Amino acid sequence: MADLKDVSHERHTGEKIGRPDRYEYVEHDKPWRYQEGEYTVTRGSAWSGPGCHLGCGLLMYTDKDGKLVKVEGDPDNPFNEGRLCVRCLDLMESAYNENRVVYPMKRKPEDRGKDAWERITWDEAYDLIAEKFLAYKEEFGAQSVLFFKGTGRDIAPWISHLAWSFGSPNVVFALSGCACFVPRIASSMCTSGSFWVGDYSQQFTKRYDDPRWKIPECIILWGNNPIVSNSDGLYGHWVVDCMKRGSKIISIDPKMTWLGTKAEIFLPLRPGTDAALAMGILHVMIEEEIYDKEFVDCWCYGFDQLKEACEPYTAEKTAEICWVAPEKIVEAARMIANADGMIMQWGVSVDMSREAVPACQALSAIFQITGNVDVPGGMIAPPSILPYYAGWGGENLSDEQKEKRLGIHKYPLYRYGFKNASTDVTIECLETGKDELGNDYPLKAGWLQTTNPLINSSPDTRRTYNALKKLEFIVSVDLYMTPTVQALADVFLPACTFAERNGIRIGDGVQRGETINKAIQVGEAKSDMVINLEIGKRICPEFYPWDTEEEMFSHILEGMDMTFEELREAAPTYLDFEYKKYEKGLLRADGQPGFQTATGRIELWSSYFNQIGIECVPSFDEPSPGPIADPEMYEEYPLILTTGARTWSLFHSEHRQVPRLRALRPDPILQMHPEAAARYGVAEGDWVWVENHRGRAKRRVQLTEALDPRYCSTDHGWWMPEQAGWEDGGFSGMYDYNINQLLAYDPGRSGFGSNYKTVLCRVYKCEQDDHNTLANPLGFDEKVGE
């Protein structure tokens, strides 16, 4: 633990330490570490596991023995203003959890799937990994080693730097079609040169009191429940803050959420029909000429082609496709067009349909043709020092190796700033030994860092397992012994929680720069960044010249003219922000007015899409399997299932072994309308099988009238740490509870997007022998009371 700073230390509140004037500083007098009574308080950010995407400001209290005893939200951090969710408040149970593995381990290749681990030292682990990786590189090329990453937090850039420095082009985000965030990024970047987020004043230190900001009159919640999901750098309660100040809500969602009950307009669209609804809204705007003609004439390209594409989508036709009332479509279009400031708060649901890219293009066109682009209370392009979706260290990879990235020859869109390999092509390559061109392409090893693909991200669990186990050597970096580790790993490296490490918070759709600050140490666990630095020094030392992680962070912060220590002292810092950057030449590399596209305009008809041979304007494809595309299958499986609904206490596949958090969601839930449940003869609390032609998974029924009787909804990422399941290959309930068994590898024509939220299913009761549930498997009740 670093030395305690003098409590009289004065924070920088405007006095710059040799830094430029383009930063703003939050004014308060607390340093990053100070004494409060008997406790040492460490201020920091929660931007890594266990938690979520956000990186909220928090205060970590440690006692005289250096033990973490309490966590609170930091009231001086403008991002969350002292508010904090249960996942961070219960950090102690995660950090000190008896199920954590806090030292390196290995097992013999023949013992995969068995609880036959041997404790080793960090040096032994690094020596073994370096020996294996370098041998594979020598014999088969660096591309034979795959580097898998998990959900977007501060981990992704460090993984990409390690992979590209080693020489492997194959960084893999283990979702079919990279169907989370990336389709929206791809569509936005290719058509406007930027990614766009809602303007909730998050870029200003004074937040809602900053005179430059304006309250958005309308916020569209499109496939997004922000107060639970908190996606893309958004703190969900900002929506509530805006509502208190007068913002009106349009909710577009198959499910009625709490925010949906507060909406002016609710459109319960059929899952997977987002593109059709967006084109129907655009049709009304264009037909009634209520779009922003001046903005379109000056700053948009291809409006006539967009108009032609939307022509068939009358309100009546769109209503027929989407199963919503036509008058509501017209009402929504008029409300959006007439709003003085409109935010499109879209969520991952849009990414999780097969043709997500044209759907995202259609949704983008709504805020583009209404002129809600880089204006107060509209959609803004936030600058980032290190955009995690683009990775870090791409310059370290040779042009020759770049051409070996799996998927780029089948899906050219993977060449445009998205340096991931195609997950779908990677799985096929593992199965066949050949790339998409039919060339021999041996894959030998895998580096899996903070990812649990067998449970959380990958569809078709058995196919994924059979493909990955063909790798001869697998390293997993994680906090816990997940089913993926149980089934596949040869070496386990224990990672830190955010309370146990240092780091930087400089990306993910936000303006601020701040630091993650170490407060405690648990076992031999190391931060992901230290692990990558130390193994990098062994397998590609020329690209890891730094002696410490702080030096590495300072290297990244050179663009801010700060060192890590300076940022830690000043944090949170805010980049100066300007609206209408496109008028001032601040969005283009050449400094000219306009957008970073070939035409210099927002391309409603995409010249880049035309160049690579995909649709240039938005389009809609019927979800398949689906009730319209596959009527015979719909008769056999007559419920439309959406997966991945977020919960308050769990994040993806994390937190299942944390007593208080699990007590809030002890079982995987299937939400059904009472009419649907009655049709299947099931009741509240019943254990059921959710099944389709691909597989089945167990769920507990929860009745709700928030869903149409034709739909059902379930959460994802489920496994049961209390069920060992080593010898029988069950891997903590992997094949009993994993809803991804009902999903398929089936990306869109662009290579992005896949049907995670629109599949067909049926439901029936579990027999008694199917489910021997324990009343209290982890002792929740007793521990919650402690």
GROMACS .gro file of C-alpha atoms in nm, residues 533-769:
model
  237
  533LEU     CA    1   0.330  -0.625  -1.877
  534GLU     CA    2   0.520  -0.909  -1.714
  535ILE     CA    3   0.435  -1.175  -1.970
  536GLY     CA    4   0.493  -0.918  -2.247
  537LYS     CA    5   0.847  -0.866  -2.123
  538ARG     CA    6   0.904  -1.239  -2.176
  539ILE     CA    7   0.743  -1.295  -2.516
  540CYS     CA    8   0.787  -0.957  -2.689
  541PRO     CA    9   1.019  -0.744  -2.471
  542GLU     CA   10   1.091  -0.482  -2.736
  543PHE     CA   11   0.730  -0.363  -2.704
  544TYR     CA   12   0.733  -0.352  -2.322
  545PRO     CA   13   1.007  -0.104  -2.228
  546TRP     CA   14   0.839   0.000  -1.903
  547ASP     CA   15   0.960  -0.121  -1.566
  548THR     CA   16   0.632  -0.057  -1.384
  549GLU     CA   17   0.264  -0.035  -1.466
  550GLU     CA   18   0.269   0.332  -1.366
  551GLU     CA   19   0.531   0.401  -1.633
  552MET     CA   20   0.311   0.220  -1.886
  553PHE     CA   21   0.009   0.428  -1.785
  554SER     CA   22   0.213   0.747  -1.810
  555HIS     CA   23   0.312   0.650  -2.164
  556ILE     CA   24  -0.054   0.633  -2.263
  557LEU     CA   25  -0.125   0.962  -2.088
  558GLU     CA   26   0.137   1.147  -2.292
  559GLY     CA   27  -0.149   1.273  -2.508
  560MET     CA   28  -0.286   1.445  -2.198
  561ASP     CA   29   0.055   1.586  -2.103
  562MET     CA   30   0.024   1.410  -1.769
  563THR     CA   31   0.193   1.132  -1.582
  564PHE     CA   32  -0.005   0.870  -1.394
  565GLU     CA   33   0.080   1.035  -1.062
  566GLU     CA   34  -0.026   1.378  -1.189
  567LEU     CA   35  -0.357   1.241  -1.313
  568ARG     CA   36  -0.411   1.065  -0.981
  569GLU     CA   37  -0.355   1.392  -0.794
  570ALA     CA   38  -0.582   1.596  -1.023
  571ALA     CA   39  -0.853   1.341  -1.105
  572PRO     CA   40  -1.116   1.358  -1.218
  573THR     CA   41  -1.006   1.585  -1.503
  574TYR     CA   42  -1.227   1.680  -1.793
  575LEU     CA   43  -1.125   1.761  -2.149
  576ASP     CA   44  -1.261   2.092  -2.270
  577PHE     CA   45  -1.567   2.031  -2.484
  578GLU     CA   46  -1.715   2.209  -2.784
  579TYR     CA   47  -2.044   2.157  -2.962
  580LYS     CA   48  -2.083   2.157  -3.340
  581LYS     CA   49  -1.728   2.040  -3.392
  582TYR     CA   50  -1.814   1.957  -3.752
  583GLU     CA   51  -1.846   2.329  -3.825
  584LYS     CA   52  -1.499   2.399  -3.683
  585GLY     CA   53  -1.292   2.125  -3.844
  586LEU     CA   54  -1.257   1.934  -3.516
  587LEU     CA   55  -1.390   1.600  -3.639
  588ARG     CA   56  -1.172   1.554  -3.947
  589ALA     CA   57  -0.806   1.455  -3.957
  590ASP     CA   58  -0.741   1.724  -4.222
  591GLY     CA   59  -0.891   1.999  -4.004
  592GLN     CA   60  -1.160   2.083  -4.258
  593PRO     CA   61  -1.526   2.132  -4.164
  594GLY     CA   62  -1.743   1.825  -4.184
  595PHE     CA   63  -1.727   1.462  -4.080
  596GLN     CA   64  -1.452   1.201  -4.115
  597THR     CA   65  -1.604   1.032  -4.422
  598ALA     CA   66  -1.513   1.021  -4.790
  599THR     CA   67  -1.770   1.290  -4.870
  600GLY     CA   68  -1.707   1.494  -4.555
  601ARG     CA   69  -2.075   1.456  -4.468
  602ILE     CA   70  -2.288   1.216  -4.269
  603GLU     CA   71  -2.346   0.944  -4.525
  604LEU     CA   72  -2.706   0.830  -4.520
  605TRP     CA   73  -2.594   0.635  -4.827
  606SER     CA   74  -2.254   0.494  -4.729
  607SER     CA   75  -1.975   0.520  -4.982
  608TYR     CA   76  -1.763   0.289  -4.767
  609PHE     CA   77  -2.033   0.023  -4.756
  610ASN     CA   78  -2.060   0.055  -5.132
  611GLN     CA   79  -1.685   0.005  -5.161
  612ILE     CA   80  -1.686  -0.321  -4.965
  613GLY     CA   81  -2.005  -0.457  -5.121
  614ILE     CA   82  -2.270  -0.435  -4.849
  615GLU     CA   83  -2.597  -0.240  -4.838
  616CYS     CA   84  -2.540   0.132  -4.861
  617VAL     CA   85  -2.869   0.237  -4.700
  618PRO     CA   86  -3.069   0.093  -4.411
  619SER     CA   87  -3.267  -0.225  -4.472
  620PHE     CA   88  -3.477  -0.474  -4.277
  621ASP     CA   89  -3.454  -0.854  -4.277
  622GLU     CA   90  -3.714  -1.072  -4.107
  623PRO     CA   91  -3.566  -1.246  -3.803
  624SER     CA   92  -3.507  -1.612  -3.877
  625PRO     CA   93  -3.603  -1.839  -3.717
  626GLY     CA   94  -3.908  -1.626  -3.653
  627PRO     CA   95  -4.288  -1.626  -3.669
  628ILE     CA   96  -4.300  -1.468  -4.015
  629ALA     CA   97  -3.993  -1.624  -4.175
  630ASP     CA   98  -4.054  -1.973  -4.034
  631PRO     CA   99  -4.426  -2.026  -3.967
  632GLU     CA  100  -4.397  -2.405  -3.937
  633MET     CA  101  -4.124  -2.380  -3.676
  634TYR     CA  102  -4.328  -2.112  -3.500
  635GLU     CA  103  -4.609  -2.365  -3.458
  636GLU     CA  104  -4.370  -2.601  -3.281
  637TYR     CA  105  -4.194  -2.327  -3.083
  638PRO     CA  106  -4.459  -2.056  -3.037
  639LEU     CA  107  -4.282  -1.820  -2.795
  640ILE     CA  108  -4.038  -1.548  -2.900
  641LEU     CA  109  -3.750  -1.551  -2.653
  642THR     CA  110  -3.525  -1.255  -2.577
  643THR     CA  111  -3.209  -1.325  -2.379
  644GLY     CA  112  -2.963  -1.115  -2.183
  645ALA     CA  113  -3.195  -0.906  -1.965
  646ARG     CA  114  -2.976  -0.733  -1.704
  647THR     CA  115  -3.031  -0.759  -1.331
  648TRP     CA  116  -2.941  -0.530  -1.041
  649SER     CA  117  -2.699  -0.755  -0.856
  650LEU     CA  118  -2.534  -0.965  -1.128
  651PHE     CA  119  -2.322  -0.858  -1.424
  652HIS     CA  120  -2.290  -1.105  -1.711
  653SER     CA  121  -2.159  -1.429  -1.553
  654GLU     CA  122  -2.004  -1.254  -1.251
  655HIS     CA  123  -2.119  -1.252  -0.887
  656ARG     CA  124  -2.286  -1.596  -0.881
  657GLN     CA  125  -2.074  -1.696  -0.579
  658VAL     CA  126  -2.121  -1.373  -0.381
  659PRO     CA  127  -2.382  -1.443  -0.110
  660ARG     CA  128  -2.558  -1.104  -0.078
  661LEU     CA  129  -2.564  -1.045  -0.452
  662ARG     CA  130  -2.681  -1.397  -0.532
  663ALA     CA  131  -2.950  -1.367  -0.266
  664LEU     CA  132  -3.105  -1.088  -0.471
  665ARG     CA  133  -3.119  -1.321  -0.772
  666PRO     CA  134  -3.075  -1.679  -0.650
  667ASP     CA  135  -3.206  -1.847  -0.967
  668PRO     CA  136  -3.214  -1.786  -1.341
  669ILE     CA  137  -3.553  -1.639  -1.423
  670LEU     CA  138  -3.787  -1.681  -1.720
  671GLN     CA  139  -4.040  -1.400  -1.735
  672MET     CA  140  -4.374  -1.493  -1.893
  673HIS     CA  141  -4.716  -1.337  -1.920
  674PRO     CA  142  -4.977  -1.521  -1.705
  675GLU     CA  143  -5.172  -1.615  -2.019
  676ALA     CA  144  -4.864  -1.782  -2.170
  677ALA     CA  145  -4.788  -1.964  -1.845
  678ALA     CA  146  -5.144  -2.094  -1.825
  679ARG     CA  147  -5.116  -2.218  -2.183
  680TYR     CA  148  -4.813  -2.426  -2.083
  681GLY     CA  149  -4.950  -2.536  -1.746
  682VAL     CA  150  -4.680  -2.365  -1.541
  683ALA     CA  151  -4.707  -2.132  -1.244
  684GLU     CA  152  -4.501  -1.875  -1.057
  685GLY     CA  153  -4.185  -2.034  -0.915
  686ASP     CA  154  -4.200  -2.352  -1.124
  687TRP     CA  155  -3.876  -2.488  -1.268
  688VAL     CA  156  -3.913  -2.530  -1.643
  689TRP     CA  157  -3.711  -2.624  -1.948
  690VAL     CA  158  -3.685  -2.354  -2.214
  691GLU     CA  159  -3.623  -2.544  -2.536
  692ASN     CA  160  -3.588  -2.507  -2.911
  693HIS     CA  161  -3.443  -2.713  -3.195
  694ARG     CA  162  -3.086  -2.638  -3.078
  695GLY     CA  163  -3.101  -2.713  -2.705
  696ARG     CA  164  -3.259  -2.638  -2.372
  697ALA     CA  165  -3.189  -2.469  -2.037
  698LYS     CA  166  -3.354  -2.463  -1.694
  699ARG     CA  167  -3.529  -2.155  -1.565
  700ARG     CA  168  -3.760  -2.054  -1.283
  701VAL     CA  169  -4.086  -1.895  -1.391
  702GLN     CA  170  -4.167  -1.538  -1.295
  703LEU     CA  171  -4.507  -1.412  -1.405
  704THR     CA  172  -4.541  -1.056  -1.533
  705GLU     CA  173  -4.785  -0.855  -1.738
  706ALA     CA  174  -4.495  -0.640  -1.862
  707LEU     CA  175  -4.456  -0.876  -2.160
  708ASP     CA  176  -4.684  -0.958  -2.450
  709PRO     CA  177  -4.816  -1.318  -2.411
  710ARG     CA  178  -4.628  -1.406  -2.731
  711TYR     CA  179  -4.289  -1.317  -2.579
  712CYS     CA  180  -4.075  -1.440  -2.293
  713SER     CA  181  -3.752  -1.303  -2.150
  714THR     CA  182  -3.458  -1.445  -1.957
  715ASP     CA  183  -3.127  -1.340  -1.809
  716HIS     CA  184  -2.798  -1.488  -1.929
  717GLY     CA  185  -2.456  -1.588  -1.793
  718TRP     CA  186  -2.588  -1.853  -1.553
  719TRP     CA  187  -2.384  -2.122  -1.385
  720MET     CA  188  -2.391  -2.269  -1.033
  721PRO     CA  189  -2.059  -2.239  -0.847
  722GLU     CA  190  -2.207  -2.458  -0.572
  723GLN     CA  191  -2.228  -2.747  -0.821
  724ALA     CA  192  -1.875  -2.877  -0.885
  725GLY     CA  193  -1.953  -3.111  -1.172
  726TRP     CA  194  -1.593  -3.194  -1.262
  727GLU     CA  195  -1.595  -3.563  -1.333
  728ASP     CA  196  -1.922  -3.578  -1.525
  729GLY     CA  197  -1.831  -3.278  -1.743
  730GLY     CA  198  -2.115  -3.069  -1.605
  731PHE     CA  199  -1.882  -2.783  -1.510
  732SER     CA  200  -2.098  -2.610  -1.249
  733GLY     CA  201  -2.425  -2.660  -1.431
  734MET     CA  202  -2.296  -2.541  -1.768
  735TYR     CA  203  -2.529  -2.765  -1.967
  736ASP     CA  204  -2.826  -2.729  -1.731
  737TYR     CA  205  -2.855  -2.350  -1.700
  738ASN     CA  206  -2.681  -2.193  -1.999
  739ILE     CA  207  -2.939  -2.025  -2.222
  740ASN     CA  208  -2.679  -1.982  -2.498
  741GLN     CA  209  -2.739  -2.347  -2.588
  742LEU     CA  210  -3.049  -2.221  -2.772
  743LEU     CA  211  -2.842  -1.981  -2.986
  744ALA     CA  212  -2.635  -2.030  -3.301
  745TYR     CA  213  -2.325  -1.892  -3.472
  746ASP     CA  214  -2.504  -1.696  -3.741
  747PRO     CA  215  -2.361  -1.351  -3.817
  748GLY     CA  216  -2.504  -1.093  -4.055
  749ARG     CA  217  -2.388  -1.033  -4.408
  750SER     CA  218  -2.139  -0.775  -4.283
  751GLY     CA  219  -1.997  -1.021  -4.029
  752PHE     CA  220  -2.143  -0.815  -3.743
  753GLY     CA  221  -2.460  -0.890  -3.549
  754SER     CA  222  -2.625  -1.219  -3.453
  755ASN     CA  223  -2.960  -1.331  -3.316
  756TYR     CA  224  -2.914  -1.333  -2.940
  757LYS     CA  225  -3.243  -1.158  -2.864
  758THR     CA  226  -3.485  -1.308  -3.110
  759VAL     CA  227  -3.520  -1.687  -3.108
  760LEU     CA  228  -3.814  -1.924  -3.089
  761CYS     CA  229  -3.879  -2.159  -2.798
  762ARG     CA  230  -4.131  -2.361  -2.603
  763VAL     CA  231  -4.161  -2.416  -2.228
  764TYR     CA  232  -4.244  -2.723  -2.019
  765LYS     CA  233  -4.211  -2.824  -1.656
  766CYS     CA  234  -3.900  -2.992  -1.525
  767GLU     CA  235  -3.963  -3.342  -1.391
  768GLN     CA  236  -3.864  -3.403  -1.030
  769ASP     CA  237  -3.549  -3.588  -1.136
   0.00000   0.00000   0.00000
